[in-house]
Amino acid sequence: PPAEPLTERRQAGGVRTIVLKNPRRRNALSLPMLQSLRRDLLHDVKSRELRVIVIAAEGPVFCSGHDLKELSSEDDVKHHSQVFELCAEVMTLIQKLPVPVIAKVNGLATAAGCQLVASCDIAVASEKSQFATPGVNIGLFCSTPAVALGRSLPRKVALEMLFTGEPLSAHEALMHGLVSKVVPEDKLEEETMKISQKICESSKSVLALGKATFYRQITQDLDTAYKMTTKVMVDNLTLRDGQEGIEAFIQKRKPVWSH
């Protein structure tokens, strides 16, 4: 029989939900899973109808990271490089997309799965969720997850996770900034959709400009960041939706976005 798809993509009301659908393999980021996820992220991404992407998962494990069967000595260095290079491509792609990407986490996110959460723009987690980088325990330090983790968490928190492999609870992850919000499991869908729908009320072109600018300025020194964002603010005013928003505010009416 044909293999079942590893991800499922559905879209309604501007919100695309991508579901990792391989719970028997703990939604591991195998090469085929990464390829499927990349396809779903890039599908018709410039469409005016697409406003936000949500990444979710089936089963008790959000994502267990790389499929270790692909990393054994049975495969050569070329194959191992392909796996890690595609994973890095997908993680950086998330931040390059013109729409916000939300991780909806209900369960365990480990290693590259934790990296996936850290790479998303927003992360909403259920209270039962946990986050860990346990590669050190099997002799494979989570060096690539550390890139995203080190940019989301305080250095000492990230390094404790990386050195010990011990998990953070959902509330610890919230306290340290790995996730944006923690809610009871039965409220996870509602809260994620609430955030998504709020994003959908804004101009896609304005959000795309703002997201790209945020990630550019965050790596710059203060003076360079202000110089760059000052220019972007001026550029924002030249957008049709930039002027529409200001006119609507002055005229005390709701803006009509062109996106």
Coordinates of N, CA, C and O in Angstrom, one line a residue, residues 56-241:
A56 N 1.5 21.8 14.2 CA 1.0 20.9 15.3 C 1.5 19.5 15.0 O 2.2 19.2 14.1
A57 N 1.0 18.6 15.9 CA 1.5 17.2 15.7 C 0.4 16.2 16.3 O -0.3 16.6 17.2
E58 N 0.4 15.0 15.8 CA -0.5 14.0 16.3 C 0.3 13.2 17.4 O 1.5 13.0 17.3
G59 N -0.4 12.7 18.4 CA 0.2 11.8 19.4 C 0.8 12.5 20.6 O 0.8 13.7 20.6
P60 N 1.3 11.7 21.5 CA 1.8 12.3 22.8 C 3.1 13.0 22.7 O 3.6 13.7 23.6
V61 N 3.8 12.8 21.5 CA 5.2 13.4 21.3 C 5.0 14.5 20.2 O 4.7 14.1 19.0
F62 N 5.3 15.7 20.5 CA 5.2 16.7 19.4 C 6.3 16.4 18.3 O 5.9 16.3 17.1
C63 N 7.5 16.2 18.8 CA 8.6 15.8 17.8 C 9.8 15.4 18.6 O 10.2 16.1 19.5
S64 N 10.3 14.2 18.3 CA 11.4 13.6 19.0 C 12.8 13.9 18.4 O 13.8 13.4 18.9
G65 N 12.8 14.8 17.4 CA 14.1 15.1 16.8 C 14.4 14.2 15.6 O 13.6 13.6 15.0
H66 N 15.7 14.1 15.3 CA 16.1 13.3 14.2 C 15.8 11.8 14.4 O 15.8 11.3 15.5
D67 N 15.6 11.1 13.3 CA 15.4 9.7 13.3 C 16.8 9.1 13.4 O 17.6 9.1 12.4
L68 N 17.1 8.5 14.5 CA 18.5 8.0 14.8 C 18.9 6.8 13.8 O 20.1 6.6 13.6
K69 N 17.9 6.2 13.3 CA 18.2 5.1 12.3 C 18.9 5.7 11.1 O 19.6 5.0 10.4
E70 N 18.6 7.0 10.8 CA 19.2 7.6 9.6 C 20.7 8.0 9.9 O 21.4 8.5 9.0
L71 N 21.0 8.0 11.2 CA 22.3 8.5 11.6 C 23.3 7.5 12.1 O 24.4 7.7 12.6
S72 N 23.0 6.2 11.8 CA 23.8 5.1 12.1 C 25.0 5.0 11.1 O 25.0 5.6 10.1
S73 N 26.0 4.1 11.5 CA 27.1 4.0 10.6 C 26.8 3.2 9.3 O 27.6 3.1 8.4
E74 N 25.5 2.7 9.2 CA 25.1 2.1 8.0 C 25.0 3.1 6.8 O 25.1 2.7 5.7
D75 N 24.7 4.4 7.2 CA 24.7 5.4 6.2 C 26.0 6.2 6.2 O 26.7 6.3 7.2
D76 N 26.4 6.7 5.0 CA 27.7 7.4 4.9 C 27.6 8.9 5.3 O 26.5 9.4 5.6
V77 N 28.7 9.5 5.4 CA 28.8 10.9 5.8 C 28.0 11.8 4.9 O 27.3 12.8 5.3
K78 N 27.9 11.5 3.6 CA 27.1 12.3 2.6 C 25.6 12.3 3.0 O 25.0 13.4 3.0
H79 N 25.1 11.1 3.4 CA 23.7 11.1 3.9 C 23.5 11.8 5.2 O 22.5 12.6 5.3
H80 N 24.4 11.7 6.1 CA 24.3 12.4 7.4 C 24.3 13.9 7.1 O 23.5 14.6 7.8
S81 N 25.2 14.4 6.3 CA 25.2 15.8 5.9 C 23.9 16.3 5.3 O 23.4 17.4 5.6
Q82 N 23.3 15.4 4.5 CA 22.1 15.8 3.8 C 21.0 16.0 4.9 O 20.2 17.0 4.8
V83 N 20.9 15.1 5.9 CA 19.9 15.2 6.9 C 20.0 16.5 7.7 O 19.1 17.3 7.8
F84 N 21.3 16.8 8.1 CA 21.5 18.0 9.0 C 21.3 19.3 8.1 O 20.8 20.3 8.6
E85 N 21.7 19.3 6.9 CA 21.6 20.5 6.0 C 20.2 20.8 5.7 O 19.8 22.0 5.7
L86 N 19.4 19.8 5.5 CA 17.9 20.0 5.2 C 17.2 20.5 6.4 O 16.4 21.4 6.4
C87 N 17.6 20.0 7.6 CA 17.0 20.4 8.9 C 17.3 21.9 9.1 O 16.4 22.7 9.4
A88 N 18.6 22.3 8.9 CA 19.0 23.7 9.1 C 18.2 24.6 8.1 O 17.8 25.7 8.4
E89 N 18.0 24.1 6.9 CA 17.3 24.8 5.8 C 15.8 25.1 6.3 O 15.3 26.2 6.2
V90 N 15.2 24.0 6.8 CA 13.8 24.2 7.3 C 13.7 25.1 8.4 O 12.8 26.0 8.5
M91 N 14.6 25.0 9.4 CA 14.6 25.9 10.6 C 14.8 27.4 10.2 O 14.1 28.3 10.7
T92 N 15.7 27.6 9.3 CA 15.9 29.0 8.9 C 14.8 29.5 8.0 O 14.4 30.7 8.0
L93 N 14.2 28.6 7.2 CA 13.1 28.9 6.3 C 11.9 29.5 7.1 O 11.3 30.5 6.7
I94 N 11.7 28.9 8.3 CA 10.5 29.4 9.1 C 10.6 30.9 9.4 O 9.6 31.6 9.4
Q95 N 11.8 31.3 9.7 CA 12.0 32.7 10.0 C 12.1 33.6 8.8 O 11.9 34.8 8.9
K96 N 12.3 33.0 7.6 CA 12.3 33.8 6.4 C 10.9 33.9 5.7 O 10.7 34.7 4.8
L97 N 10.0 33.1 6.1 CA 8.6 33.1 5.5 C 8.0 34.5 5.8 O 8.2 35.1 6.9
P98 N 7.1 34.9 4.9 CA 6.5 36.3 5.0 C 5.3 36.3 6.0 O 4.7 37.3 6.2
V99 N 5.0 35.2 6.6 CA 3.9 35.1 7.6 C 4.4 34.6 8.9 O 5.4 33.8 9.0
P100 N 3.7 35.0 10.0 CA 4.1 34.4 11.3 C 3.9 32.9 11.4 O 2.9 32.4 10.8
V101 N 4.8 32.2 12.1 CA 4.6 30.7 12.2 C 4.5 30.4 13.7 O 5.4 30.8 14.5
I102 N 3.5 29.7 14.1 CA 3.2 29.3 15.5 C 3.4 27.8 15.7 O 2.8 27.0 15.0
A103 N 4.1 27.5 16.7 CA 4.2 26.1 17.1 C 3.1 25.8 18.2 O 3.0 26.5 19.1
K104 N 2.3 24.8 17.9 CA 1.2 24.4 18.8 C 1.6 23.1 19.4 O 1.5 22.0 18.8
V105 N 2.2 23.1 20.7 CA 2.9 22.0 21.2 C 2.0 21.3 22.3 O 1.6 22.0 23.3
N106 N 1.8 20.0 22.1 CA 1.0 19.3 23.1 C 1.7 18.0 23.3 O 1.4 16.9 22.7
G107 N 2.7 18.0 24.2 CA 3.5 16.8 24.5 C 5.0 17.1 24.5 O 5.4 18.3 24.7
L108 N 5.8 16.1 24.2 CA 7.3 16.2 24.4 C 7.9 16.7 23.1 O 7.6 16.3 22.0
A109 N 8.8 17.7 23.2 CA 9.6 18.2 22.1 C 11.1 18.0 22.5 O 11.6 18.7 23.4
T110 N 11.8 17.2 21.8 CA 13.2 16.9 22.2 C 14.1 17.1 21.0 O 13.7 16.9 19.8
A111 N 15.4 17.5 21.3 CA 16.4 17.6 20.3 C 16.0 18.5 19.2 O 15.6 19.7 19.4
A112 N 16.0 18.0 17.9 CA 15.6 18.9 16.8 C 14.1 19.2 16.9 O 13.7 20.2 16.2
G113 N 13.4 18.5 17.6 CA 12.0 18.9 17.9 C 11.9 20.1 18.8 O 11.0 21.0 18.5
C114 N 12.8 20.2 19.7 CA 12.9 21.4 20.6 C 13.4 22.5 19.7 O 13.0 23.7 19.9
Q115 N 14.3 22.2 18.8 CA 14.8 23.2 17.9 C 13.7 23.8 17.0 O 13.7 25.0 16.7
L116 N 12.8 22.9 16.6 CA 11.7 23.4 15.8 C 10.8 24.4 16.5 O 10.4 25.4 16.0
V117 N 10.5 24.1 17.8 CA 9.7 25.0 18.6 C 10.5 26.3 18.8 O 9.9 27.4 18.6
A118 N 11.8 26.3 19.1 CA 12.6 27.5 19.3 C 12.7 28.3 18.0 O 12.9 29.5 18.1
S119 N 12.6 27.7 16.8 CA 12.7 28.4 15.6 C 11.4 29.1 15.1 O 11.5 30.0 14.3
C120 N 10.3 28.7 15.7 CA 9.0 29.3 15.3 C 8.9 30.7 16.0 O 9.6 31.0 17.0
D121 N 8.1 31.6 15.4 CA 8.0 33.0 15.8 C 7.3 33.0 17.2 O 7.6 33.9 18.0
I122 N 6.3 32.2 17.3 CA 5.4 32.1 18.6 C 5.3 30.6 18.9 O 5.3 29.8 18.0
A123 N 5.2 30.3 20.2 CA 5.0 28.9 20.6 C 3.9 28.9 21.7 O 4.1 29.5 22.7
V124 N 2.9 28.1 21.5 CA 1.8 27.9 22.5 C 1.9 26.5 23.0 O 1.9 25.6 22.1
A125 N 2.0 26.2 24.3 CA 2.2 24.9 24.7 C 1.1 24.5 25.8 O 0.6 25.3 26.5
S126 N 0.7 23.2 25.8 CA -0.2 22.7 26.8 C 0.7 22.5 28.1 O 1.9 22.4 28.0
E127 N 0.0 22.4 29.2 CA 0.7 22.3 30.5 C 1.5 21.0 30.6 O 2.4 20.9 31.4
K128 N 1.1 20.0 29.8 CA 1.8 18.7 29.9 C 3.1 18.6 29.1 O 3.8 17.7 29.1
S129 N 3.3 19.7 28.3 CA 4.4 19.7 27.4 C 5.8 19.8 28.1 O 5.9 20.3 29.2
Q130 N 6.8 19.2 27.5 CA 8.2 19.2 28.0 C 9.1 19.5 26.9 O 8.8 19.1 25.7
F131 N 10.3 20.0 27.2 CA 11.3 20.4 26.2 C 12.6 20.0 26.6 O 13.0 20.3 27.8
A132 N 13.4 19.3 25.8 CA 14.7 18.8 26.2 C 15.6 18.6 25.0 O 15.2 18.5 23.8
T133 N 16.9 18.7 25.3 CA 18.0 18.4 24.2 C 18.9 17.3 24.8 O 20.0 17.6 25.3
P134 N 18.4 16.1 24.7 CA 19.1 15.0 25.4 C 20.2 14.3 24.6 O 20.7 13.2 25.0
G135 N 20.6 14.9 23.5 CA 21.6 14.2 22.6 C 22.9 13.8 23.4 O 23.5 12.8 23.1
V136 N 23.3 14.6 24.4 CA 24.5 14.3 25.1 C 24.4 12.9 25.7 O 25.5 12.3 25.9
N137 N 23.2 12.5 26.1 CA 23.1 11.2 26.7 C 23.4 10.0 25.8 O 23.6 8.9 26.3
I138 N 23.3 10.2 24.5 CA 23.6 9.1 23.6 C 24.8 9.4 22.7 O 25.1 8.8 21.7
G139 N 25.6 10.4 23.2 CA 26.9 10.7 22.5 C 26.8 11.5 21.3 O 27.7 11.6 20.5
L140 N 25.6 12.2 21.1 CA 25.5 13.1 20.0 C 25.0 14.4 20.5 O 23.8 14.7 20.6
F141 N 25.9 15.3 20.8 CA 25.6 16.6 21.4 C 24.7 17.4 20.4 O 24.8 17.4 19.2
C142 N 23.7 18.1 21.0 CA 22.7 18.8 20.2 C 23.2 20.1 19.7 O 22.7 21.2 20.1
S143 N 24.2 20.1 18.9 CA 24.9 21.3 18.4 C 24.0 22.2 17.5 O 24.0 23.4 17.6
T144 N 23.2 21.5 16.6 CA 22.4 22.4 15.7 C 21.1 22.8 16.5 O 20.8 24.0 16.3
P145 N 20.5 22.0 17.3 CA 19.4 22.6 18.2 C 19.9 23.8 19.1 O 19.2 24.7 19.4
A146 N 21.2 23.7 19.4 CA 21.8 24.8 20.3 C 21.7 26.1 19.6 O 21.7 27.2 20.3
V147 N 21.7 26.2 18.3 CA 21.7 27.4 17.6 C 20.4 28.2 17.9 O 20.3 29.3 18.3
A148 N 19.3 27.4 17.7 CA 17.9 28.0 18.0 C 17.7 28.2 19.5 O 17.2 29.2 19.9
L149 N 18.2 27.2 20.3 CA 18.0 27.3 21.7 C 18.7 28.5 22.3 O 18.2 29.2 23.1
G150 N 20.0 28.7 21.8 CA 20.8 29.8 22.4 C 20.3 31.2 22.0 O 20.7 32.2 22.6
R151 N 19.4 31.2 21.0 CA 18.8 32.5 20.6 C 17.5 32.7 21.2 O 16.9 33.7 21.0
S152 N 17.0 31.7 21.9 CA 15.6 31.8 22.5 C 15.7 31.9 24.1 O 14.8 32.4 24.7
L153 N 16.8 31.3 24.6 CA 16.9 31.1 26.1 C 18.1 31.9 26.6 O 19.1 32.1 25.8
P154 N 18.1 32.2 27.9 CA 19.3 32.7 28.5 C 20.4 31.7 28.3 O 20.2 30.5 28.4
R155 N 21.7 32.1 28.2 CA 22.8 31.2 27.9 C 22.9 30.1 28.9 O 23.1 28.9 28.5
K156 N 22.8 30.4 30.2 CA 23.1 29.4 31.2 C 21.9 28.4 31.2 O 22.2 27.2 31.6
V157 N 20.7 28.8 30.9 CA 19.6 27.8 30.9 C 19.8 26.9 29.7 O 19.6 25.7 29.8
A158 N 20.1 27.5 28.5 CA 20.3 26.7 27.3 C 21.5 25.6 27.6 O 21.3 24.5 27.2
L159 N 22.5 26.1 28.2 CA 23.7 25.2 28.4 C 23.4 24.1 29.4 O 23.8 23.0 29.2
E160 N 22.6 24.4 30.4 CA 22.2 23.4 31.4 C 21.4 22.3 30.6 O 21.6 21.1 30.8
M161 N 20.4 22.7 29.8 CA 19.7 21.8 29.0 C 20.6 20.9 28.1 O 20.4 19.7 28.0
L162 N 21.6 21.6 27.4 CA 22.4 20.9 26.5 C 23.4 20.0 27.2 O 23.7 18.9 26.7
F163 N 23.9 20.4 28.4 CA 24.9 19.6 29.1 C 24.3 18.4 29.9 O 24.9 17.4 30.1
T164 N 23.1 18.6 30.3 CA 22.4 17.5 31.2 C 21.4 16.7 30.4 O 21.2 15.5 30.8
G165 N 20.8 17.2 29.4 CA 19.7 16.5 28.8 C 18.4 16.5 29.5 O 17.4 16.0 29.1
E166 N 18.4 17.2 30.7 CA 17.2 17.2 31.5 C 16.1 18.1 30.9 O 16.5 19.2 30.4
P167 N 14.8 17.7 31.0 CA 13.8 18.5 30.3 C 13.4 19.7 31.1 O 13.5 19.8 32.4
L168 N 12.8 20.7 30.4 CA 12.1 21.9 31.0 C 10.6 21.5 31.0 O 10.1 21.0 30.0
S169 N 9.9 21.9 32.1 CA 8.5 21.8 32.0 C 7.9 22.9 31.2 O 8.7 23.9 30.8
A170 N 6.7 22.8 30.9 CA 6.0 23.9 30.1 C 6.2 25.2 30.8 O 6.5 26.3 30.2
H171 N 5.9 25.3 32.1 CA 6.0 26.5 32.8 C 7.4 27.1 32.9 O 7.6 28.3 32.9
E172 N 8.4 26.2 33.1 CA 9.8 26.6 33.0 C 10.2 27.2 31.7 O 10.9 28.2 31.5
A173 N 9.7 26.5 30.6 CA 9.9 27.0 29.2 C 9.3 28.4 29.0 O 9.9 29.2 28.4
L174 N 8.1 28.6 29.6 CA 7.5 29.9 29.6 C 8.3 31.0 30.3 O 8.6 32.1 29.8
M175 N 8.8 30.6 31.5 CA 9.5 31.5 32.4 C 10.8 32.0 31.7 O 11.2 33.1 31.8
H176 N 11.4 31.1 30.9 CA 12.7 31.4 30.3 C 12.6 31.9 28.8 O 13.6 32.2 28.2
G177 N 11.4 31.9 28.3 CA 11.1 32.5 27.0 C 11.2 31.5 25.8 O 11.2 32.0 24.7
L178 N 11.2 30.2 26.1 CA 11.2 29.3 25.0 C 9.8 29.2 24.3 O 9.7 29.0 23.1
V179 N 8.7 29.4 25.1 CA 7.4 29.4 24.6 C 6.7 30.7 25.0 O 7.2 31.4 25.9
S180 N 5.7 31.1 24.3 CA 5.0 32.4 24.5 C 3.9 32.3 25.5 O 3.6 33.2 26.2
K181 N 3.2 31.1 25.6 CA 2.0 30.9 26.4 C 1.9 29.5 26.8 O 2.2 28.6 26.0
V182 N 1.4 29.2 28.0 CA 1.1 27.8 28.4 C -0.4 27.8 28.9 O -0.8 28.7 29.6
V183 N -1.1 26.8 28.4 CA -2.5 26.8 28.7 C -2.9 25.3 29.0 O -2.2 24.4 28.6
P184 N -4.1 25.1 29.7 CA -4.5 23.7 29.8 C -4.7 23.0 28.5 O -5.0 23.7 27.5
E185 N -4.5 21.7 28.4 CA -4.6 21.0 27.2 C -5.9 21.2 26.4 O -5.9 21.4 25.2
D186 N -7.0 21.3 27.2 CA -8.3 21.5 26.5 C -8.5 22.9 26.0 O -9.5 23.2 25.3
K187 N -7.6 23.8 26.3 CA -7.7 25.2 25.8 C -6.6 25.5 24.7 O -6.6 26.6 24.2
L188 N -5.8 24.5 24.3 CA -4.7 24.7 23.4 C -5.1 25.2 22.0 O -4.6 26.2 21.5
E189 N -6.1 24.5 21.5 CA -6.6 24.8 20.1 C -7.2 26.2 20.2 O -7.0 27.0 19.3
E190 N -8.0 26.5 21.2 CA -8.7 27.8 21.3 C -7.7 28.9 21.4 O -7.9 29.9 20.7
E191 N -6.7 28.8 22.2 CA -5.7 29.8 22.4 C -4.9 30.1 21.1 O -4.6 31.2 20.7
T192 N -4.5 29.0 20.5 CA -3.7 29.1 19.3 C -4.5 29.8 18.2 O -4.0 30.7 17.5
M193 N -5.8 29.4 18.0 CA -6.7 30.1 17.0 C -6.9 31.5 17.4 O -7.0 32.4 16.5
K194 N -7.0 31.8 18.6 CA -7.2 33.2 19.1 C -6.1 34.1 18.6 O -6.3 35.2 18.1
I195 N -4.9 33.6 18.8 CA -3.7 34.4 18.4 C -3.7 34.4 16.8 O -3.4 35.5 16.3
S196 N -3.9 33.3 16.2 CA -3.9 33.3 14.7 C -4.9 34.3 14.1 O -4.6 35.0 13.2
Q197 N -6.1 34.3 14.7 CA -7.2 35.2 14.1 C -6.8 36.6 14.4 O -7.1 37.5 13.5
K198 N -6.2 36.9 15.5 CA -5.7 38.3 15.7 C -4.7 38.7 14.7 O -4.8 39.9 14.2
I199 N -3.8 37.8 14.4 CA -2.8 38.1 13.3 C -3.5 38.4 12.0 O -3.1 39.3 11.2
C200 N -4.5 37.6 11.7 CA -5.2 37.7 10.4 C -5.9 39.0 10.3 O -6.3 39.4 9.1
E201 N -6.1 39.8 11.3 CA -6.8 41.1 11.2 C -5.8 42.2 10.7 O -6.3 43.2 10.3
S202 N -4.5 41.9 10.6 CA -3.5 42.9 10.2 C -3.2 42.7 8.7 O -3.5 41.6 8.1
S203 N -2.5 43.6 8.2 CA -2.0 43.6 6.8 C -0.9 42.6 6.6 O 0.1 42.6 7.3
K204 N -1.0 41.7 5.6 CA 0.0 40.7 5.4 C 1.3 41.4 5.0 O 2.4 41.0 5.4
S205 N 1.2 42.4 4.1 CA 2.5 43.1 3.7 C 3.2 43.8 4.8 O 4.4 43.8 4.9
V206 N 2.4 44.4 5.7 CA 3.0 45.1 6.9 C 3.7 44.1 7.8 O 4.8 44.3 8.3
L207 N 3.0 42.9 8.0 CA 3.5 41.9 8.9 C 4.8 41.3 8.3 O 5.8 41.0 9.0
A208 N 4.8 41.1 7.0 CA 6.0 40.5 6.3 C 7.2 41.4 6.4 O 8.3 41.0 6.7
L209 N 7.0 42.7 6.3 CA 8.0 43.7 6.4 C 8.5 43.7 7.9 O 9.7 43.7 8.2
G210 N 7.6 43.7 8.8 CA 8.0 43.7 10.2 C 8.7 42.5 10.7 O 9.7 42.6 11.4
K211 N 8.3 41.3 10.2 CA 8.9 40.1 10.6 C 10.4 40.0 10.1 O 11.3 39.7 10.8
A212 N 10.5 40.3 8.8 CA 11.9 40.3 8.2 C 12.8 41.3 8.9 O 14.0 41.0 9.2
T213 N 12.3 42.5 9.3 CA 13.1 43.5 9.9 C 13.5 43.1 11.3 O 14.6 43.3 11.8
F214 N 12.5 42.4 12.1 CA 12.8 42.0 13.4 C 14.0 41.1 13.4 O 15.0 41.2 14.2
Y215 N 14.0 40.1 12.5 CA 15.1 39.1 12.5 C 16.4 39.7 12.0 O 17.5 39.2 12.4
R216 N 16.3 40.7 11.2 CA 17.6 41.4 10.7 C 18.2 42.2 11.9 O 19.4 42.2 12.1
Q217 N 17.4 43.0 12.6 CA 17.9 43.9 13.6 C 18.4 43.2 14.8 O 19.3 43.7 15.5
I218 N 17.8 42.0 15.1 CA 18.1 41.3 16.4 C 19.6 40.9 16.5 O 20.2 40.8 17.6
T219 N 20.3 40.8 15.4 CA 21.7 40.4 15.4 C 22.6 41.6 15.3 O 23.9 41.4 15.3
Q220 N 22.1 42.8 15.2 CA 22.9 44.0 15.0 C 23.2 44.7 16.3 O 22.4 44.6 17.3
D221 N 24.2 45.6 16.3 CA 24.4 46.4 17.5 C 23.3 47.5 17.5 O 22.6 47.7 16.5
L222 N 23.2 48.2 18.6 CA 22.1 49.1 18.8 C 22.0 50.2 17.8 O 21.0 50.5 17.2
D223 N 23.2 50.9 17.5 CA 23.2 52.0 16.5 C 22.8 51.5 15.1 O 22.0 52.1 14.4
T224 N 23.3 50.4 14.7 CA 23.0 49.8 13.4 C 21.6 49.4 13.3 O 20.9 49.7 12.3
A225 N 21.1 48.8 14.4 CA 19.7 48.4 14.4 C 18.7 49.6 14.3 O 17.7 49.5 13.5
Y226 N 19.0 50.7 15.0 CA 18.1 51.8 14.9 C 18.2 52.5 13.5 O 17.2 53.0 13.0
K227 N 19.4 52.5 13.0 CA 19.6 53.1 11.6 C 18.8 52.4 10.6 O 18.1 52.9 9.8
M228 N 18.9 51.0 10.7 CA 18.1 50.2 9.7 C 16.6 50.3 9.9 O 15.9 50.4 8.9
T229 N 16.2 50.2 11.2 CA 14.7 50.2 11.4 C 14.1 51.6 11.2 O 12.9 51.7 10.8
T230 N 14.9 52.6 11.3 CA 14.4 54.0 11.0 C 14.0 54.0 9.5 O 13.0 54.6 9.1
K231 N 14.9 53.5 8.7 CA 14.7 53.5 7.2 C 13.4 52.6 6.9 O 12.6 52.9 6.1
V232 N 13.3 51.5 7.6 CA 12.2 50.6 7.4 C 10.8 51.3 7.8 O 9.8 51.1 7.1
M233 N 10.8 52.0 8.8 CA 9.6 52.8 9.2 C 9.2 53.7 8.1 O 8.0 53.8 7.8
V234 N 10.2 54.4 7.5 CA 9.9 55.3 6.3 C 9.4 54.5 5.2 O 8.4 54.8 4.5
D235 N 10.0 53.3 4.9 CA 9.5 52.4 3.8 C 8.1 51.9 4.1 O 7.3 51.8 3.2
N236 N 7.8 51.6 5.3 CA 6.5 51.2 5.7 C 5.4 52.2 5.4 O 4.3 51.8 4.9
L237 N 5.8 53.5 5.5 CA 4.8 54.5 5.2 C 4.5 54.6 3.7 O 3.5 55.1 3.3
T238 N 5.4 54.1 2.9 CA 5.2 54.1 1.4 C 4.3 52.9 1.0 O 3.8 52.9 -0.2
L239 N 4.1 51.9 1.9 CA 3.2 50.8 1.5 C 1.7 51.3 1.5 O 1.3 52.2 2.3
R240 N 0.9 50.8 0.6 CA -0.5 51.2 0.5 C -1.2 50.9 1.8 O -2.0 51.8 2.3
D241 N -0.9 49.8 2.4 CA -1.5 49.5 3.7 C -1.0 50.4 4.8 O -1.7 50.6 5.8

